[in-house]
Amino acid sequence: MSEKNRRPHRHLAYKTISILSFCVIIALWCLLTYGGMVTELFVPSPTKVLSTTVDMARDGSLWINCWMSVKRVMVGWFWSAVAALPIGMVMARSKVFSAVIQPIIEFARYLPVVALVPLTILYLGIDETQKYVIIWLGTFFQLVLMVCDTVGSVDKNMINAARTLGANRWQVYKEVIFPAALPGLMDDFRLTIGWAWTYLVVAEMVAASNGLGYIILKSQRFLATDVIFSGLITIGIIGLLTDFAVKILTQAIVPWHERLGE
C-alpha cells in the first residue's frame, strides 16, 4: 500500500484511538460513581452533571457565562498576540533590542499571575479591563519568547539571498521572515490560546458576577461539585473547539506545511 493510501487509514485509526481514550475516562467515572466507590459530594455522577448542565442551559445562565468567558479569553489573548508578534520578531533579528528587552521578559514570565491580581484591581479597578489584563499577563511574556525562538529558527540562507537581490529590511521581514515563520507562529498562537483558558479562573476570581470561572468559584463555597464539574467540562469542550478551529485555520493559511506524523 502506497504512502498516499495509508494516510486515510492512519487518520481513521488516530480518530478511533482518540474517541476510545475519552470513552475509557467516562467508563472509569461511571464505575467510581455508580459503583458507589466515592460519594457524590466529592465526585458527582455523569447523570448529575449532565442534568445540572441541561438546567443551566435551559435557564440561559450557561450561555451567558460561556459568552463572557470566551470574550475575556479571546480579547486578552488577541492583544497579547498583537503586542508579542512584532516584539518577538524584532528580538530575533536585533541583538541590541534583545539585550534590552529579553531580561525583562524573562524576569516577568516567572511572576505568578495570581499574585498580580491585587495590583491589577488597584490600578485598573474591577471592570472588564482588569480581567483582560490578567489573561494578557498570563500569555504575553511566554508568547514573546516563543515568537522570538520561532523567527530565530528561519533559515539564514533565505534572508541572505533576499538581501543579495536588493531587499530592504522591511521587505526581508514581510517577504521572507514572516512567511517562513508563519507555520511555527500559528502553533505558538494555538498553544497560548490554551494557556489563556487556564488563566480564566484567575481572571474571574475577584469582583466578577458571571463567567465559567466565576460559577466554579461560587460553587466551591456551597460544595456544589456538580456545577464545578459542569463548568470544568464546558471549559474543556470550548478549549478543544478553539484548538480545532486554530488547526483548521492553520491548514487554510499554510497548506504547504506538514508536520511529522500528519
GROMACS .gro file of C-alpha atoms in nm:
model
  262
    1MET     CA    1   0.000   0.000   0.000
    2SER     CA    2   0.139   0.337  -0.100
    3GLU     CA    3   0.202   0.618   0.146
    4LYS     CA    4  -0.087   0.816  -0.005
    5ASN     CA    5  -0.329   0.529   0.054
    6ARG     CA    6  -0.205   0.473   0.408
    7ARG     CA    7  -0.288   0.825   0.523
    8PRO     CA    8  -0.669   0.786   0.539
    9HIS     CA    9  -0.627   0.464   0.738
   10ARG     CA   10  -0.385   0.630   0.979
   11HIS     CA   11  -0.621   0.925   1.018
   12LEU     CA   12  -0.913   0.691   1.094
   13ALA     CA   13  -0.702   0.495   1.343
   14TYR     CA   14  -0.598   0.818   1.516
   15LYS     CA   15  -0.960   0.933   1.549
   16THR     CA   16  -1.068   0.592   1.678
   17ILE     CA   17  -0.798   0.587   1.946
   18SER     CA   18  -0.883   0.944   2.048
   19ILE     CA   19  -1.250   0.858   2.092
   20LEU     CA   20  -1.167   0.541   2.282
   21SER     CA   21  -0.944   0.733   2.525
   22PHE     CA   22  -1.238   0.956   2.619
   23CYS     CA   23  -1.464   0.652   2.647
   24VAL     CA   24  -1.221   0.491   2.894
   25ILE     CA   25  -1.223   0.803   3.112
   26ILE     CA   26  -1.604   0.816   3.110
   27ALA     CA   27  -1.621   0.445   3.189
   28LEU     CA   28  -1.393   0.490   3.491
   29TRP     CA   29  -1.603   0.788   3.602
   30CYS     CA   30  -1.919   0.576   3.580
   31LEU     CA   31  -1.751   0.291   3.768
   32LEU     CA   32  -1.645   0.518   4.054
   33THR     CA   33  -1.982   0.694   4.092
   34TYR     CA   34  -2.245   0.436   4.000
   35GLY     CA   35  -2.040   0.166   4.173
   36GLY     CA   36  -2.056   0.360   4.498
   37MET     CA   37  -1.678   0.384   4.535
   38VAL     CA   38  -1.697   0.760   4.601
   39THR     CA   39  -1.973   0.982   4.733
   40GLU     CA   40  -2.145   1.237   4.509
   41LEU     CA   41  -2.019   1.513   4.738
   42PHE     CA   42  -1.668   1.457   4.602
   43VAL     CA   43  -1.733   1.317   4.254
   44PRO     CA   44  -2.085   1.363   4.113
   45SER     CA   45  -2.217   1.107   3.866
   46PRO     CA   46  -2.227   1.177   3.491
   47THR     CA   47  -2.607   1.183   3.513
   48LYS     CA   48  -2.599   1.450   3.783
   49VAL     CA   49  -2.350   1.665   3.591
   50LEU     CA   50  -2.550   1.630   3.269
   51SER     CA   51  -2.873   1.721   3.448
   52THR     CA   52  -2.709   2.029   3.604
   53THR     CA   53  -2.569   2.137   3.266
   54VAL     CA   54  -2.909   2.096   3.097
   55ASP     CA   55  -3.076   2.301   3.373
   56MET     CA   56  -2.824   2.583   3.330
   57ALA     CA   57  -2.870   2.570   2.953
   58ARG     CA   58  -3.248   2.593   2.988
   59ASP     CA   59  -3.242   2.896   3.218
   60GLY     CA   60  -2.985   3.068   2.995
   61SER     CA   61  -2.714   3.105   3.258
   62LEU     CA   62  -2.481   2.859   3.082
   63TRP     CA   63  -2.482   3.055   2.755
   64ILE     CA   64  -2.430   3.390   2.926
   65ASN     CA   65  -2.139   3.260   3.130
   66CYS     CA   66  -1.986   3.087   2.825
   67TRP     CA   67  -2.009   3.405   2.620
   68MET     CA   68  -1.848   3.621   2.888
   69SER     CA   69  -1.563   3.375   2.940
   70VAL     CA   70  -1.498   3.331   2.568
   71LYS     CA   71  -1.499   3.708   2.524
   72ARG     CA   72  -1.250   3.762   2.806
   73VAL     CA   73  -1.015   3.490   2.687
   74MET     CA   74  -1.017   3.597   2.323
   75VAL     CA   75  -0.981   3.970   2.389
   76GLY     CA   76  -0.698   3.919   2.639
   77TRP     CA   77  -0.521   3.671   2.412
   78PHE     CA   78  -0.572   3.884   2.098
   79TRP     CA   79  -0.398   4.187   2.247
   80SER     CA   80  -0.126   3.958   2.378
   81ALA     CA   81  -0.064   3.829   2.024
   82VAL     CA   82  -0.077   4.179   1.873
   83ALA     CA   83   0.190   4.300   2.115
   84ALA     CA   84   0.405   3.986   2.122
   85LEU     CA   85   0.435   3.932   1.745
   86PRO     CA   86   0.631   4.246   1.650
   87ILE     CA   87   0.836   4.246   1.971
   88GLY     CA   88   0.933   3.882   1.931
   89MET     CA   89   1.021   3.927   1.563
   90VAL     CA   90   1.247   4.226   1.633
   91MET     CA   91   1.409   4.047   1.927
   92ALA     CA   92   1.502   3.759   1.697
   93ARG     CA   93   1.674   3.989   1.447
   94SER     CA   94   1.825   4.262   1.669
   95LYS     CA   95   2.081   4.174   1.934
   96VAL     CA   96   2.069   4.523   2.084
   97PHE     CA   97   1.690   4.519   2.118
   98SER     CA   98   1.702   4.166   2.255
   99ALA     CA   99   1.965   4.266   2.512
  100VAL     CA  100   1.735   4.543   2.637
  101ILE     CA  101   1.402   4.356   2.633
  102GLN     CA  102   1.474   3.988   2.689
  103PRO     CA  103   1.597   4.012   3.052
  104ILE     CA  104   1.278   4.198   3.142
  105ILE     CA  105   1.062   3.940   2.962
  106GLU     CA  106   1.249   3.652   3.124
  107PHE     CA  107   1.201   3.806   3.468
  108ALA     CA  108   0.833   3.888   3.421
  109ARG     CA  109   0.734   3.546   3.286
  110TYR     CA  110   0.820   3.383   3.620
  111LEU     CA  111   0.592   3.612   3.818
  112PRO     CA  112   0.276   3.425   3.930
  113VAL     CA  113  -0.022   3.593   3.767
  114VAL     CA  114  -0.246   3.526   4.066
  115ALA     CA  115  -0.013   3.742   4.278
  116LEU     CA  116  -0.068   4.031   4.037
  117VAL     CA  117  -0.447   4.030   4.078
  118PRO     CA  118  -0.445   4.278   4.373
  119LEU     CA  119  -0.227   4.519   4.176
  120THR     CA  120  -0.444   4.499   3.864
  121ILE     CA  121  -0.750   4.575   4.078
  122LEU     CA  122  -0.568   4.867   4.242
  123TYR     CA  123  -0.456   5.013   3.908
  124LEU     CA  124  -0.749   4.922   3.681
  125GLY     CA  125  -1.050   4.871   3.907
  126ILE     CA  126  -1.285   4.577   3.881
  127ASP     CA  127  -1.429   4.622   3.533
  128GLU     CA  128  -1.365   4.408   3.225
  129THR     CA  129  -1.030   4.571   3.151
  130GLN     CA  130  -0.880   4.418   3.464
  131LYS     CA  131  -0.987   4.070   3.351
  132TYR     CA  132  -0.847   4.122   3.002
  133VAL     CA  133  -0.516   4.230   3.154
  134ILE     CA  134  -0.494   3.914   3.366
  135ILE     CA  135  -0.533   3.700   3.054
  136TRP     CA  136  -0.280   3.924   2.877
  137LEU     CA  137  -0.026   3.888   3.157
  138GLY     CA  138  -0.065   3.512   3.156
  139THR     CA  139   0.015   3.476   2.784
  140PHE     CA  140   0.215   3.777   2.662
  141PHE     CA  141   0.558   3.711   2.814
  142GLN     CA  142   0.557   3.345   2.714
  143LEU     CA  143   0.437   3.424   2.362
  144VAL     CA  144   0.709   3.685   2.305
  145LEU     CA  145   0.982   3.430   2.371
  146MET     CA  146   0.807   3.166   2.159
  147VAL     CA  147   0.779   3.409   1.867
  148CYS     CA  148   1.144   3.506   1.910
  149ASP     CA  149   1.251   3.141   1.903
  150THR     CA  150   1.033   3.061   1.600
  151VAL     CA  151   1.154   3.360   1.399
  152GLY     CA  152   1.514   3.294   1.504
  153SER     CA  153   1.495   2.946   1.351
  154VAL     CA  154   1.427   3.080   0.999
  155ASP     CA  155   1.696   2.969   0.754
  156LYS     CA  156   1.955   3.247   0.727
  157ASN     CA  157   2.033   3.146   0.369
  158MET     CA  158   1.690   3.271   0.260
  159ILE     CA  159   1.749   3.603   0.435
  160ASN     CA  160   2.093   3.640   0.278
  161ALA     CA  161   1.951   3.557  -0.064
  162ALA     CA  162   1.683   3.826  -0.025
  163ARG     CA  163   1.944   4.084   0.073
  164THR     CA  164   2.159   3.986  -0.223
  165LEU     CA  165   1.863   4.051  -0.451
  166GLY     CA  166   1.829   4.401  -0.305
  167ALA     CA  167   1.553   4.358  -0.046
  168ASN     CA  168   1.549   4.618   0.231
  169ARG     CA  169   1.489   4.538   0.597
  170TRP     CA  170   1.110   4.578   0.576
  171GLN     CA  171   1.093   4.357   0.266
  172VAL     CA  172   1.302   4.091   0.438
  173TYR     CA  173   1.057   4.085   0.731
  174LYS     CA  174   0.749   4.092   0.507
  175GLU     CA  175   0.852   3.866   0.219
  176VAL     CA  176   1.093   3.621   0.384
  177ILE     CA  177   1.090   3.602   0.762
  178PHE     CA  178   0.717   3.624   0.828
  179PRO     CA  179   0.607   3.368   0.563
  180ALA     CA  180   0.884   3.127   0.664
  181ALA     CA  181   0.799   3.155   1.034
  182LEU     CA  182   0.419   3.154   0.988
  183PRO     CA  183   0.362   2.777   1.041
  184GLY     CA  184   0.555   2.792   1.369
  185LEU     CA  185   0.380   3.113   1.471
  186MET     CA  186   0.039   2.951   1.422
  187ASP     CA  187   0.149   2.671   1.654
  188ASP     CA  188   0.263   2.931   1.908
  189PHE     CA  189  -0.077   3.102   1.888
  190ARG     CA  190  -0.260   2.772   1.932
  191LEU     CA  191  -0.060   2.683   2.244
  192THR     CA  192  -0.103   3.024   2.407
  193ILE     CA  193  -0.478   3.026   2.348
  194GLY     CA  194  -0.483   2.710   2.559
  195TRP     CA  195  -0.283   2.887   2.829
  196ALA     CA  196  -0.528   3.178   2.817
  197TRP     CA  197  -0.808   2.940   2.917
  198THR     CA  198  -0.606   2.821   3.217
  199TYR     CA  199  -0.593   3.179   3.347
  200LEU     CA  200  -0.968   3.225   3.314
  201VAL     CA  201  -1.049   3.130   3.673
  202VAL     CA  202  -0.776   3.366   3.795
  203ALA     CA  203  -0.928   3.647   3.589
  204GLU     CA  204  -1.277   3.580   3.723
  205MET     CA  205  -1.189   3.500   4.083
  206VAL     CA  206  -1.234   3.856   4.215
  207ALA     CA  207  -1.512   4.106   4.152
  208ALA     CA  208  -1.680   3.904   3.877
  209SER     CA  209  -2.052   3.839   3.853
  210ASN     CA  210  -2.052   3.599   3.558
  211GLY     CA  211  -1.832   3.365   3.359
  212LEU     CA  212  -1.745   2.997   3.385
  213GLY     CA  213  -1.462   3.066   3.628
  214TYR     CA  214  -1.700   3.266   3.846
  215ILE     CA  215  -1.958   2.988   3.872
  216ILE     CA  216  -1.683   2.736   3.955
  217LEU     CA  217  -1.551   2.951   4.240
  218LYS     CA  218  -1.902   3.034   4.360
  219SER     CA  219  -1.998   2.666   4.364
  220GLN     CA  220  -1.692   2.585   4.572
  221ARG     CA  221  -1.839   2.777   4.865
  222PHE     CA  222  -2.151   2.560   4.865
  223LEU     CA  223  -1.976   2.229   4.779
  224ALA     CA  224  -2.180   2.215   4.457
  225THR     CA  225  -1.940   1.975   4.286
  226ASP     CA  226  -2.188   1.900   4.008
  227VAL     CA  227  -2.173   2.266   3.899
  228ILE     CA  228  -1.793   2.264   3.932
  229PHE     CA  229  -1.766   1.957   3.710
  230SER     CA  230  -2.010   2.109   3.462
  231GLY     CA  231  -1.805   2.429   3.442
  232LEU     CA  232  -1.478   2.242   3.404
  233ILE     CA  233  -1.612   2.014   3.131
  234THR     CA  234  -1.761   2.313   2.948
  235ILE     CA  235  -1.424   2.492   2.957
  236GLY     CA  236  -1.256   2.178   2.827
  237ILE     CA  237  -1.504   2.142   2.540
  238ILE     CA  238  -1.471   2.508   2.440
  239GLY     CA  239  -1.094   2.474   2.461
  240LEU     CA  240  -1.098   2.171   2.229
  241LEU     CA  241  -1.321   2.357   1.982
  242THR     CA  242  -1.085   2.654   1.991
  243ASP     CA  243  -0.786   2.429   1.932
  244PHE     CA  244  -0.961   2.257   1.643
  245ALA     CA  245  -1.057   2.594   1.490
  246VAL     CA  246  -0.695   2.716   1.503
  247LYS     CA  247  -0.577   2.390   1.342
  248ILE     CA  248  -0.825   2.437   1.057
  249LEU     CA  249  -0.715   2.800   1.020
  250THR     CA  250  -0.351   2.690   1.010
  251GLN     CA  251  -0.424   2.441   0.733
  252ALA     CA  252  -0.601   2.715   0.537
  253ILE     CA  253  -0.325   2.974   0.583
  254VAL     CA  254  -0.022   2.748   0.541
  255PRO     CA  255  -0.147   2.447   0.338
  256TRP     CA  256   0.208   2.360   0.234
  257HIS     CA  257   0.316   2.293   0.592
  258GLU     CA  258   0.304   1.931   0.704
  259ARG     CA  259   0.407   1.803   1.044
  260LEU     CA  260   0.590   1.482   1.113
  261GLY     CA  261   0.326   1.214   1.162
  262GLU     CA  262   0.041   1.401   0.991
   0.00000   0.00000   0.00000
